[in-house]
Coordinates of C-alpha atoms in Angstrom, one line a residue:
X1 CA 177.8 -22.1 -85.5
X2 CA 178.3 -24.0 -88.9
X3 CA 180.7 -20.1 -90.2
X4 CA 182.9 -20.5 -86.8
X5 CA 183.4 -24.2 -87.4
X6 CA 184.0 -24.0 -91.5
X7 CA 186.5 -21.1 -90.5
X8 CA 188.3 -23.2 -87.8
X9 CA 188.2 -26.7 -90.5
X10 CA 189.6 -23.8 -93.2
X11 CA 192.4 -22.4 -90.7
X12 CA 193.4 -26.0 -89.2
X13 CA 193.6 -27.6 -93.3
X14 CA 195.3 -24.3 -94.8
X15 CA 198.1 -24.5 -91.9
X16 CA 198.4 -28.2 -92.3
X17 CA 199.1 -28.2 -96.1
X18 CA 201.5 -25.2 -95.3
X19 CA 203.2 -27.2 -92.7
X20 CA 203.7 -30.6 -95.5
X21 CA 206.2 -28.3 -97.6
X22 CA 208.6 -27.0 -94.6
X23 CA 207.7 -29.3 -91.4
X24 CA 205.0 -31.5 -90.2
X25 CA 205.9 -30.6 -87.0
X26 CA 204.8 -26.6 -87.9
X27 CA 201.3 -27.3 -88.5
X28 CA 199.2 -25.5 -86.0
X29 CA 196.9 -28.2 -84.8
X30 CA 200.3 -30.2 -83.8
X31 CA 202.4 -27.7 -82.6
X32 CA 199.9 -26.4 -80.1
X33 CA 199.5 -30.0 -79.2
X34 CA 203.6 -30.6 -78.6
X35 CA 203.2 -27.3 -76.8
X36 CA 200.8 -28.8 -74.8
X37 CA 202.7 -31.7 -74.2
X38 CA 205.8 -29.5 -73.2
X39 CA 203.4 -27.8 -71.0
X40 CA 202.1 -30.5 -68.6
X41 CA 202.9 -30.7 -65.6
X42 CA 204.3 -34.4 -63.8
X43 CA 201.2 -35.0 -62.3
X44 CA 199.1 -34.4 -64.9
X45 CA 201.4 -36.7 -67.1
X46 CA 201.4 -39.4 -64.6
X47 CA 197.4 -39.5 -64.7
X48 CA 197.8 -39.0 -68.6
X49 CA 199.7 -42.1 -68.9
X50 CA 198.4 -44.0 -65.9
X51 CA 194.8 -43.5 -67.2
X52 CA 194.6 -43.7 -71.0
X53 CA 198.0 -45.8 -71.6
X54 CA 200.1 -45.6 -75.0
X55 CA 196.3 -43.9 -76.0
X56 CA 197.5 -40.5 -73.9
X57 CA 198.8 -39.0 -77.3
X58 CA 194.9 -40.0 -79.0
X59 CA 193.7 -38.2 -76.1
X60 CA 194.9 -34.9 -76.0
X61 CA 194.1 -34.6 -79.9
X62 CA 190.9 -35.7 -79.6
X63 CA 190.6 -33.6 -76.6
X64 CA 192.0 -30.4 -78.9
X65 CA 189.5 -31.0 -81.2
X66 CA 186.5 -31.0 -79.1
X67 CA 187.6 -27.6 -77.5
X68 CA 188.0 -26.0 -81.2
X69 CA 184.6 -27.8 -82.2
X70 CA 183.0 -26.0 -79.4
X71 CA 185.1 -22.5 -79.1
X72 CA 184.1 -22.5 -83.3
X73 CA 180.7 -23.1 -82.3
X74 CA 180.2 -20.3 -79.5
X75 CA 182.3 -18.4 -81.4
X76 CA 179.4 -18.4 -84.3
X77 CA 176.7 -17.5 -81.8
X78 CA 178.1 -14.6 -80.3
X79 CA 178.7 -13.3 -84.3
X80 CA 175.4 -13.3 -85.5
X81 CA 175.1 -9.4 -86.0
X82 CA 178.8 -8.9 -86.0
X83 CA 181.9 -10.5 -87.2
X84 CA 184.4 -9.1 -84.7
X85 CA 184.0 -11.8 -82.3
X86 CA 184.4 -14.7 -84.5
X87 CA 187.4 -12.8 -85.8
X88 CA 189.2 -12.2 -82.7
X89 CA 189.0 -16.0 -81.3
X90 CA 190.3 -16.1 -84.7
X91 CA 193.5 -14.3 -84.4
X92 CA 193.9 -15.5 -80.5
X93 CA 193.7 -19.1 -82.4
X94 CA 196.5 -18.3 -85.0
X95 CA 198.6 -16.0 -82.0
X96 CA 199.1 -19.3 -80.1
X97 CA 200.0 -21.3 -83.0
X98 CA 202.7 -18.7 -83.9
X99 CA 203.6 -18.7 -80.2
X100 CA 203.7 -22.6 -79.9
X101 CA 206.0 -22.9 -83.0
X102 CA 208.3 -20.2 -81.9
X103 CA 209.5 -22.3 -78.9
X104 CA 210.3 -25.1 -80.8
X105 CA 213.3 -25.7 -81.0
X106 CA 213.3 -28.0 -83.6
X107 CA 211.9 -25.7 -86.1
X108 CA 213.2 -22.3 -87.6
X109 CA 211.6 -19.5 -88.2
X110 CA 210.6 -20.9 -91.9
X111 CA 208.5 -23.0 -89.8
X112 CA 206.1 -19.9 -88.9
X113 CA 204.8 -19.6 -92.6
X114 CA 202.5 -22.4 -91.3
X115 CA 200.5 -20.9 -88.5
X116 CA 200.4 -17.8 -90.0
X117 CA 199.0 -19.1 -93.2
X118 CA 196.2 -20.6 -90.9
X119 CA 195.2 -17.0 -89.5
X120 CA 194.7 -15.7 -92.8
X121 CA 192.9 -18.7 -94.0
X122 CA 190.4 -19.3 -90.8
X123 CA 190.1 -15.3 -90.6
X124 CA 189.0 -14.6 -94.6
X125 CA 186.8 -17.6 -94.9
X126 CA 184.9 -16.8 -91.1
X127 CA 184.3 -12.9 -92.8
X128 CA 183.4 -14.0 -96.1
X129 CA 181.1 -16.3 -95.3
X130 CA 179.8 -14.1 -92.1
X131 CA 179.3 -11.3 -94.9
X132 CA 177.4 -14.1 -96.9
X133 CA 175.0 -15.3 -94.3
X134 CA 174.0 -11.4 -93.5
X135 CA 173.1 -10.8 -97.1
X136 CA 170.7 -14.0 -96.7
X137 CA 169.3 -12.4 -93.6
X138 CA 169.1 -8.8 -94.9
X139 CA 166.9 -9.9 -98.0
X140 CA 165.4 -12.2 -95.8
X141 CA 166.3 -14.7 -98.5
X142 CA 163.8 -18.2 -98.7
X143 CA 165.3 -21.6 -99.0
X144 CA 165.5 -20.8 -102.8
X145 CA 166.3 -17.8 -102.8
X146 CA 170.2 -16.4 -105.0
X147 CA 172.0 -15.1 -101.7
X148 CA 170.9 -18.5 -99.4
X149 CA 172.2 -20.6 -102.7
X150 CA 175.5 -18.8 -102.5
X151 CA 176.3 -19.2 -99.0
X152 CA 175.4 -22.7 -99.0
X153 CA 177.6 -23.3 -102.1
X154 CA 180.6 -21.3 -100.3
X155 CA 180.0 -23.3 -97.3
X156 CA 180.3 -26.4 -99.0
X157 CA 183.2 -25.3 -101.2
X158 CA 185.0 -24.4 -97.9
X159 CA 184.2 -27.3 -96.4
X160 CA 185.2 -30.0 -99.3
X161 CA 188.3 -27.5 -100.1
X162 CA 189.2 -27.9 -96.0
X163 CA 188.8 -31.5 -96.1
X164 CA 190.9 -31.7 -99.6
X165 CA 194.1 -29.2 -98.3
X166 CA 194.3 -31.3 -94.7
X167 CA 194.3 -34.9 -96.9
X168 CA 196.9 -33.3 -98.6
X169 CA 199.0 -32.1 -96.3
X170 CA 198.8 -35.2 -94.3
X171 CA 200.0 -37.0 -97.6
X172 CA 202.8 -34.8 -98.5
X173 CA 203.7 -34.4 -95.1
X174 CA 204.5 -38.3 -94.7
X175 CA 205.5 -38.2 -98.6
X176 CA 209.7 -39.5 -97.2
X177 CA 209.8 -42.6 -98.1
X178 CA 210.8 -44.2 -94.9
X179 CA 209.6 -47.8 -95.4
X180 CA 211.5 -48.1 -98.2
X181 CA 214.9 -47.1 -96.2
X182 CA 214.2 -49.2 -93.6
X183 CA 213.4 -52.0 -95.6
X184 CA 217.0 -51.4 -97.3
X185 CA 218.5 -50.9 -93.7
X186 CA 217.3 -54.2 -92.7
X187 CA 218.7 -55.9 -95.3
X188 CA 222.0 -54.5 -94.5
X189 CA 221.3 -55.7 -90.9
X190 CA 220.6 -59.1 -91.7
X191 CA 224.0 -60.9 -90.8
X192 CA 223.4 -59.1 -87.1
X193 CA 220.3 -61.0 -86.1
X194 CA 220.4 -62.7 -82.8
X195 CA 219.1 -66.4 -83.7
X196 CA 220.1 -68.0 -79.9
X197 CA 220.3 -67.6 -76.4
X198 CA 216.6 -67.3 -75.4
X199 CA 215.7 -71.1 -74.8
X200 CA 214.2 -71.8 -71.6
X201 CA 214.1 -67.7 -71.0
X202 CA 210.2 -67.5 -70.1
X203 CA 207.6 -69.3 -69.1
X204 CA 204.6 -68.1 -71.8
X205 CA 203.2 -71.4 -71.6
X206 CA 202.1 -70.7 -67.9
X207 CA 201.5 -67.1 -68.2
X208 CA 204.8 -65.0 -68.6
X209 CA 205.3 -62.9 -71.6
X210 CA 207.5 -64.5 -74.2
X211 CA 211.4 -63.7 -73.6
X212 CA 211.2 -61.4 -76.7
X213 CA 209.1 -58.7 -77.1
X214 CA 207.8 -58.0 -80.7
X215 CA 208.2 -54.8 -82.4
X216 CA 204.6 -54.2 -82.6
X217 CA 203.6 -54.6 -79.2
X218 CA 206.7 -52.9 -77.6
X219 CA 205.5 -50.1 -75.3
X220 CA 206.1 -46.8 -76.7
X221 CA 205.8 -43.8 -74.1
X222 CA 207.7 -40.5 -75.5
X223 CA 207.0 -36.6 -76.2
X224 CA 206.2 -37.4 -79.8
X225 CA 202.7 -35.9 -81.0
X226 CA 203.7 -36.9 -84.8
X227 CA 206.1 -39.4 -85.4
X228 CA 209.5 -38.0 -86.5
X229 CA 209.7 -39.4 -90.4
X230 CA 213.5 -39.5 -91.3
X231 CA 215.5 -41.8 -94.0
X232 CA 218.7 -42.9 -92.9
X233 CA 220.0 -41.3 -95.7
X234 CA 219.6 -38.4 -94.8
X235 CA 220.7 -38.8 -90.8
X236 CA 223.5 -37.7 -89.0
X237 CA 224.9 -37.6 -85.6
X238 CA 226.5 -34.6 -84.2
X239 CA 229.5 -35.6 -81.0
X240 CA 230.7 -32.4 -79.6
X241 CA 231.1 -30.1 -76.2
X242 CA 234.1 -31.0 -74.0
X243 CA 236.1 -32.9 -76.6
X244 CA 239.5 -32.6 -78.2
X245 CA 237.7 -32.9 -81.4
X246 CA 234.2 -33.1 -82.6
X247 CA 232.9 -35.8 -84.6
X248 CA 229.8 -35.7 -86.9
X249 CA 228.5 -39.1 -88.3
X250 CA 226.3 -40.3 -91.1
X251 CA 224.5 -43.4 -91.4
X252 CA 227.0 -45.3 -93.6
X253 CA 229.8 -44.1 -91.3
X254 CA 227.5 -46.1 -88.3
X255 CA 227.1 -49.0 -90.2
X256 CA 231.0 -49.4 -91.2
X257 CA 231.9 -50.2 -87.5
X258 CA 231.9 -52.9 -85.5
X259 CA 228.2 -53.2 -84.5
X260 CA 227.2 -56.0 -82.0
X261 CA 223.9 -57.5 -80.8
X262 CA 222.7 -57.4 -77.2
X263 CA 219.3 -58.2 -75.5
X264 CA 218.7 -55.9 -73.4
X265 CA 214.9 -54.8 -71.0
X266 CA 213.9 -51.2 -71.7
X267 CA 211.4 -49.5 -68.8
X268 CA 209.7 -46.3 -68.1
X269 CA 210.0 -44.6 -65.3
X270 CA 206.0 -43.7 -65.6
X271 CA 205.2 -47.3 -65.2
X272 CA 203.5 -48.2 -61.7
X273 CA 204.1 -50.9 -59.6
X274 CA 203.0 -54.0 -61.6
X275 CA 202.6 -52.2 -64.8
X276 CA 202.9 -52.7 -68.2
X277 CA 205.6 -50.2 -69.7
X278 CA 208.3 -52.8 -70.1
X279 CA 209.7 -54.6 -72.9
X280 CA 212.6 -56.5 -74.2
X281 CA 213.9 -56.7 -77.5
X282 CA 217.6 -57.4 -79.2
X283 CA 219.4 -54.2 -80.1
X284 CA 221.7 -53.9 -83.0
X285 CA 224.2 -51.2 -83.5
X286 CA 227.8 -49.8 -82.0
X287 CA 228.9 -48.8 -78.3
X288 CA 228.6 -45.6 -77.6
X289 CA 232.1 -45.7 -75.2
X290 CA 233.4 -46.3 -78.6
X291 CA 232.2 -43.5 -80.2
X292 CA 233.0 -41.0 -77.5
X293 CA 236.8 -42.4 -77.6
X294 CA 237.3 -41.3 -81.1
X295 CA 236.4 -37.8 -80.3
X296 CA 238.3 -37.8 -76.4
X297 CA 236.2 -36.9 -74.0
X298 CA 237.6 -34.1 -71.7
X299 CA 238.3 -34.6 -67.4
X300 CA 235.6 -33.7 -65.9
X301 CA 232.3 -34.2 -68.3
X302 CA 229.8 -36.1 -66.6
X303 CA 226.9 -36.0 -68.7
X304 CA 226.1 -37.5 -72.1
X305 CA 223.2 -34.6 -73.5
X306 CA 221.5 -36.6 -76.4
X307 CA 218.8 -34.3 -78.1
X308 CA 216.4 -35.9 -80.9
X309 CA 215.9 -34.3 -84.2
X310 CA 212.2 -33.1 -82.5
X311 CA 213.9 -31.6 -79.7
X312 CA 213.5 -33.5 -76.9
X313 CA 216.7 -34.0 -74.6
X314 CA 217.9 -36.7 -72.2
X315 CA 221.0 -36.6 -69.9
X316 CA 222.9 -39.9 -68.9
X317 CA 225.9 -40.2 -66.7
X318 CA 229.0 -40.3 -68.4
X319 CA 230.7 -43.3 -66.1
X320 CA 227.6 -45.6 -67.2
X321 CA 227.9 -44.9 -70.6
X322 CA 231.8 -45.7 -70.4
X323 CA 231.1 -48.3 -68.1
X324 CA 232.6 -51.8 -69.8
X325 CA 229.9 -54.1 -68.2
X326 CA 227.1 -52.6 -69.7
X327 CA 226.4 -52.5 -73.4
X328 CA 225.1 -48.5 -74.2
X329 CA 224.5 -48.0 -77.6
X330 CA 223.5 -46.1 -80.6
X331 CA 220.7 -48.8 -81.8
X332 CA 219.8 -48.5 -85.4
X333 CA 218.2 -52.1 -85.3
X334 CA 215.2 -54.2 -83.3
X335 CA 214.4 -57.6 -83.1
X336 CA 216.6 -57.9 -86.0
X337 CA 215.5 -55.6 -88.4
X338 CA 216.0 -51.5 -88.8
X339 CA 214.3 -50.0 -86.1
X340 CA 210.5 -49.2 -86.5
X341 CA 210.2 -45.3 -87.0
X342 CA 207.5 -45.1 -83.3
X343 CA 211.1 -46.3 -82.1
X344 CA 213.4 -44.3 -83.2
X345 CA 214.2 -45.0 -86.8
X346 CA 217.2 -44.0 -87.7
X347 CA 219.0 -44.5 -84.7
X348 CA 218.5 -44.2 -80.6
X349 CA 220.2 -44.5 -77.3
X350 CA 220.2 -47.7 -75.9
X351 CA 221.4 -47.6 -72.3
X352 CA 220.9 -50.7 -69.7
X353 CA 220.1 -49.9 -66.4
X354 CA 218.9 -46.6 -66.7
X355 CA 215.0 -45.9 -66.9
X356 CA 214.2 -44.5 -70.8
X357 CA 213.6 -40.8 -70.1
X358 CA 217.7 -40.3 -68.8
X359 CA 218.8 -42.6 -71.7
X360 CA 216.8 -44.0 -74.8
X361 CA 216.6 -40.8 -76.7
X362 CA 215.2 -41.4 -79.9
X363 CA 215.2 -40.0 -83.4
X364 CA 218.7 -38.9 -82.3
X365 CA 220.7 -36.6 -83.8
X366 CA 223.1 -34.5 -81.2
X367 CA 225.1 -35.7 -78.6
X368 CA 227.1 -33.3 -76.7
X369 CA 229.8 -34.1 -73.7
X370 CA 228.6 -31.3 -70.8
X371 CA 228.3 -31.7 -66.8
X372 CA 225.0 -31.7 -65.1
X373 CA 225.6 -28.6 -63.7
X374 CA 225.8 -27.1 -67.1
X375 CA 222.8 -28.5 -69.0
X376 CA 219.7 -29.5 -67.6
X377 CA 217.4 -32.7 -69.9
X378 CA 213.8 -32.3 -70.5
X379 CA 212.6 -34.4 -67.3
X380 CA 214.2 -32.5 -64.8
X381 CA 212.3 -29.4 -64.3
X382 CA 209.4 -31.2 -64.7
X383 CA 210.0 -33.0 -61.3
X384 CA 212.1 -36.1 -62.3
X385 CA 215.2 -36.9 -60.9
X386 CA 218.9 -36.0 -63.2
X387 CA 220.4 -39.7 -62.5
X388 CA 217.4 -42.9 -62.9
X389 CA 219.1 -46.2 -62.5
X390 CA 216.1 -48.5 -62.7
X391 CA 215.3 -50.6 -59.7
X392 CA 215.1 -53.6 -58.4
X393 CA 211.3 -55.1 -59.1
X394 CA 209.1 -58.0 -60.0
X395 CA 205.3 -58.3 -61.3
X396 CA 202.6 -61.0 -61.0
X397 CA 201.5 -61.9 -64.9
X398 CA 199.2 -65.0 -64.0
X399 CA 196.7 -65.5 -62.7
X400 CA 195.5 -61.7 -63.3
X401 CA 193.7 -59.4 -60.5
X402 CA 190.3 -60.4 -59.9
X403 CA 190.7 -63.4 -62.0
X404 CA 188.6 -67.2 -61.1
X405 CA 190.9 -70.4 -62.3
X406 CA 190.1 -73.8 -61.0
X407 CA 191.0 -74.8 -57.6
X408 CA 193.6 -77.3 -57.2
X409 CA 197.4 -77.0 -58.5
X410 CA 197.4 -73.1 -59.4
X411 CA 200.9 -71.8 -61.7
X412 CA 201.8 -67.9 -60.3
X413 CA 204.0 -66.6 -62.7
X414 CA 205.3 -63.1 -63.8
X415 CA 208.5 -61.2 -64.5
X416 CA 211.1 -59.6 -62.2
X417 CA 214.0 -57.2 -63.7
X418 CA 217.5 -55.6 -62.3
X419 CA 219.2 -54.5 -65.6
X420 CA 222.9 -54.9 -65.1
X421 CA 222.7 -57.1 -62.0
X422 CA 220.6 -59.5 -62.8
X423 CA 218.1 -61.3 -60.9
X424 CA 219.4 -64.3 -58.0
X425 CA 216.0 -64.8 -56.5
X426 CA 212.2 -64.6 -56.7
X427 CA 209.9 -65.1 -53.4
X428 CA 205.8 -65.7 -53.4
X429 CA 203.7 -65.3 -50.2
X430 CA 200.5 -66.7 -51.0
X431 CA 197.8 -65.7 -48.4
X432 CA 199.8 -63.9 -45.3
X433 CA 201.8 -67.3 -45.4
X434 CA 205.6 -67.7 -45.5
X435 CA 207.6 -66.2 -48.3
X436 CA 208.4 -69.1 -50.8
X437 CA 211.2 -69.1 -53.5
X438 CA 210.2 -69.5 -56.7
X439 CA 211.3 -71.3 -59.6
X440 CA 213.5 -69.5 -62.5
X441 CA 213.8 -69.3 -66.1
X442 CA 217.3 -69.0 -67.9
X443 CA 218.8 -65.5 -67.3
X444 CA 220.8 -65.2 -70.9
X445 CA 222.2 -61.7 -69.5
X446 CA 222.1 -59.5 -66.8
X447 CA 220.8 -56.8 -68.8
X448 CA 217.4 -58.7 -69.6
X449 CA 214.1 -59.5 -67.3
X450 CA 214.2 -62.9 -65.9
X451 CA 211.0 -64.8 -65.7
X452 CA 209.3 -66.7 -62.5
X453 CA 206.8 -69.7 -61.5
X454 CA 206.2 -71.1 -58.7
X455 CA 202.9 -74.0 -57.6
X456 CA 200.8 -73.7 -55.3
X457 CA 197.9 -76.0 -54.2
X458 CA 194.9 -73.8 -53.5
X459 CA 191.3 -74.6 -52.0
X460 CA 188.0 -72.9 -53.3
X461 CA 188.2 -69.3 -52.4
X462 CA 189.5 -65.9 -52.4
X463 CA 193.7 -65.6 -52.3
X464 CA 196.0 -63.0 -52.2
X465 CA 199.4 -63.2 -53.5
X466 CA 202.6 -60.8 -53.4
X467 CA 205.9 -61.1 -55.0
X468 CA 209.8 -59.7 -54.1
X469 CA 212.6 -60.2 -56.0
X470 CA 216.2 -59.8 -54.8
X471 CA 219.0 -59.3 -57.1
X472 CA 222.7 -60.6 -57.5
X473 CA 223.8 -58.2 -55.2
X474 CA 221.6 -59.2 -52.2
X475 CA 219.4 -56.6 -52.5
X476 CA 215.6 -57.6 -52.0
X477 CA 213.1 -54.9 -53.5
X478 CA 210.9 -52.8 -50.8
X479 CA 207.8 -53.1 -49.8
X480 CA 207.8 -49.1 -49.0
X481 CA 205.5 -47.6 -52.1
X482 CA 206.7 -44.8 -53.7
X483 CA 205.2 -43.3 -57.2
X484 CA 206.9 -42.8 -60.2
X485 CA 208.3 -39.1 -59.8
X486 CA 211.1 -38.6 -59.0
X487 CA 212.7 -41.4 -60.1
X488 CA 210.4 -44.6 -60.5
X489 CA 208.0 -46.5 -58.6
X490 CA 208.8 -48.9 -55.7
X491 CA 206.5 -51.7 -53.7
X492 CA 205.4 -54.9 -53.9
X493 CA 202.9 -56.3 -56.4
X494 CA 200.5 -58.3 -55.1
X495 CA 197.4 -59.9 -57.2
X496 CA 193.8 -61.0 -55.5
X497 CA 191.8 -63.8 -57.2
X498 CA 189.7 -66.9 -56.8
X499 CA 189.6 -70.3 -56.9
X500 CA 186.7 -72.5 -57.9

């Protein structure tokens, strides 16, 4: 057990440190994992996300390395008169890692160096010291004994040498310096921050989130297994497809143009009814519709195909991107500084009124004018629908399910959001009663939440308490519930809790 699990720690470091000098991305133990990731089916997402939260990622590493711990392990057992089958889980290890880097399309063939650098490594050490523990056994060697001194000093040297080459590789492999290019872009970014237009937007005081949501507690939901590490100096952006002429940008050329500042609410289309995957935060950088009409977008495009530098590929509409009352954007700042690299850094989409996974493609680095019918985004075979607009909903933040607050004058309060049309009403029914209208923060645009509160006078007990919003058009949300897939959850939140 303790040879199959050194050879796995000597495979998994070897490929690691291999993968810091050509791509992070190539090291086996990640690769397998994005392959993974690729892999899942929409349900199985959905739970992923549903159950373990912005911790899904944590999961399915932690979830790797409990399968390798115990396939090393049984691995061991089987070999205790003969190598082979330690060596063939071996190579089936290395095979997939080979396989999974292959179909990435983010990383060239280089990128294979790293995988295969792990079979060598996990098979040689598994013989070696295979070879060393029959030697023990043959001379039925005591605890003092030459050949049981030598194995235990390989097996220690393989496993200080594993832990050493995966320290490494997990230091050269985040060796860019991107703090210290973001730290320069924000300082370029400074004259950009937005310093008004948020009084009176929430009520935190009775249980709202604040109007502005801070970088570090923004909800991050993406494909990402390792963080794409890029400096803005060495960034560009690729316009081409059905155009007269294509147009490739660098980060200086972004940060020459007229960039404005817009607040605008980003969701995912994973989040549930009353769920926490939504955030809103001011987004600094230029319209996209001006970008695509220095490069003339052909008749009959439809789709804007963004793809990130790590592969992953969103489609938006074109006539929303174009669209002149909503602000799409490439974003290279957040809450008035460069964004943070778990969102994007250098630059992403920004694009109100679409859920995230047909729009906010981060890490960007392509964008090509096509037609649906033509190229098909990363969502869509999975189950998700081509076209998202985000719908019409609301959530109850206070009090929270299964909560007790005194009985008396009781503050419900929460959020409701319609990016792009903004938010005319917000109704309560407290207890089966008659819908109520609610009270309503400052909307400083239509492309941002709006929050809620309403007061109710409650007696000692158990209450229930639903919420609809309806939005400047004079549409109220449904009470029909649908799940996330295809194209985002609908229903009414409603929130049980006591009064004492």
């Amino acid at each position: 057990m303790l040879i199959g699990v050194l050879g796995v720690a000597a495979a998994l470091a070897a490929g690691h440190l291999v993968a810091a000098f050509i791509d992070p991305n190539a090291s086996p133990f990640l690769a397998v994992g994005n392959a993974a990731i690729d892999l899942t089916p929409s349900w199985l997402k959905e739970f992923a996300v549903t159950s373990f939260g912005t911790a899904d990622k944590t999961v399915l590493l932690a979830g790797m390395a409990v399968f390798l711990l115990v396939a090393a392990c049984v691995a061991g057992l089987l070999s205790r008169r003969s190598p082979i089958p330690g060596t063939v889980l071996a190579v089936m290890l290395g095979g997939l890692a080979i396989v999974a880097v292959f179909s990435r399309t983010d990383l060239g063939q280089l990128a294979s160096i790293a995988p295969l650098a792990s079979l060598v490594a996990g098979v040689m050490t598994f013989r070696r010291l295979h070879a060393a523990a029959l030697r023990v056994r043959e001379v039925g060697g005591g605890p003092d004994s030459p050949e049981r001194r030598t194995f235990l000093i390989g097996s220690a040297g393989v496993a200080v040498g594993a832990g050493i080459a995966g320290i490494a590789g997990q230091l050269l492999g985040s060796r860019v310096d991107v703090e210290g290019s973001r730290a320069a872009v924000t300082q370029r970014l400074a004259k950009y921050r937005e310093q008004s237009g948020v009084a009176g937007a929430d009520f935190a005081q009775d249980g709202t989130p604040t109007y502005l949501t801070p970088n570090d507690t923004f909800y991050r939901i993406d494909t990402a297994l390792s963080v794409p590490r890029m400096r803005a100096e060495d960034w560009s952006l690729r316009i081409h497809g059905m155009v007269d002429r294509e147009l490739t940008l660098s980060f200086d050329d972004v940060m020459g143009m007229d960039l404005i500042t817009r607040t605008v609410t980003m969701t995912c289309v994973s989040d549930d009814v009353g769920g926490p995957y939504i955030s809103t935060a001011p987004f600094t950088g230029v319209l996209l519709r001006d970008l695509l009409a220095k490069v003339g977008v052909h008749s009959g495009a439809d789709q804007v195909f963004s793809t990130s530098v790590d592969g992953y590929t969103a489609g938006s509409p074109l006539e929303v991107i174009m669209d002149k009352g909503r602000n799409a954007m490439l974003a290279v700042g957040m809450n008035g500084e460069a964004l943070p690299p778990e969102h994007g850094f250098p630059a992403r989409l920004v694009v109100p009124g679409l859920y995230g996974y047909v729009s906010a493609t981060k890490w960007v680095t392509d964008v090509e004018l096509t037609t649906f019918d033509a190229k098909t985004q990363y969502w869509v075979p999975r189950g998700y629908s081509a076209k998202a607009p985000v719908k019409t909903e609301s959530r109850i933040d206070s009090p929270r399910g299964q909560s007790s607050v005194p009985a008396g004058k009781v503050v419900v309060a929460g959020i409701a959001w319609a990016q792009t049309k903004g938010i005319a009403k917000v109704e309560l029914q407290m207890d089966g009663g008659p819908w109520q209208e609610a009270d309503l923060a400052v909307q400083p645009t239509k492309e941002a939440w709006r929050m809620w509160r309403r007061t109710f006078d409650l007696r000692p007990g158990s209450h229930t308490v639903l919420v609809r919003a309806t939005d400047s058009t004079g549409y109220t949300q449904t009470m029909d519930r649908a799940d996330p897939i295809p194209d985002g959850a609908t229903g009414l939140h409603s929130v049980v809790f006591t009064t004492a």
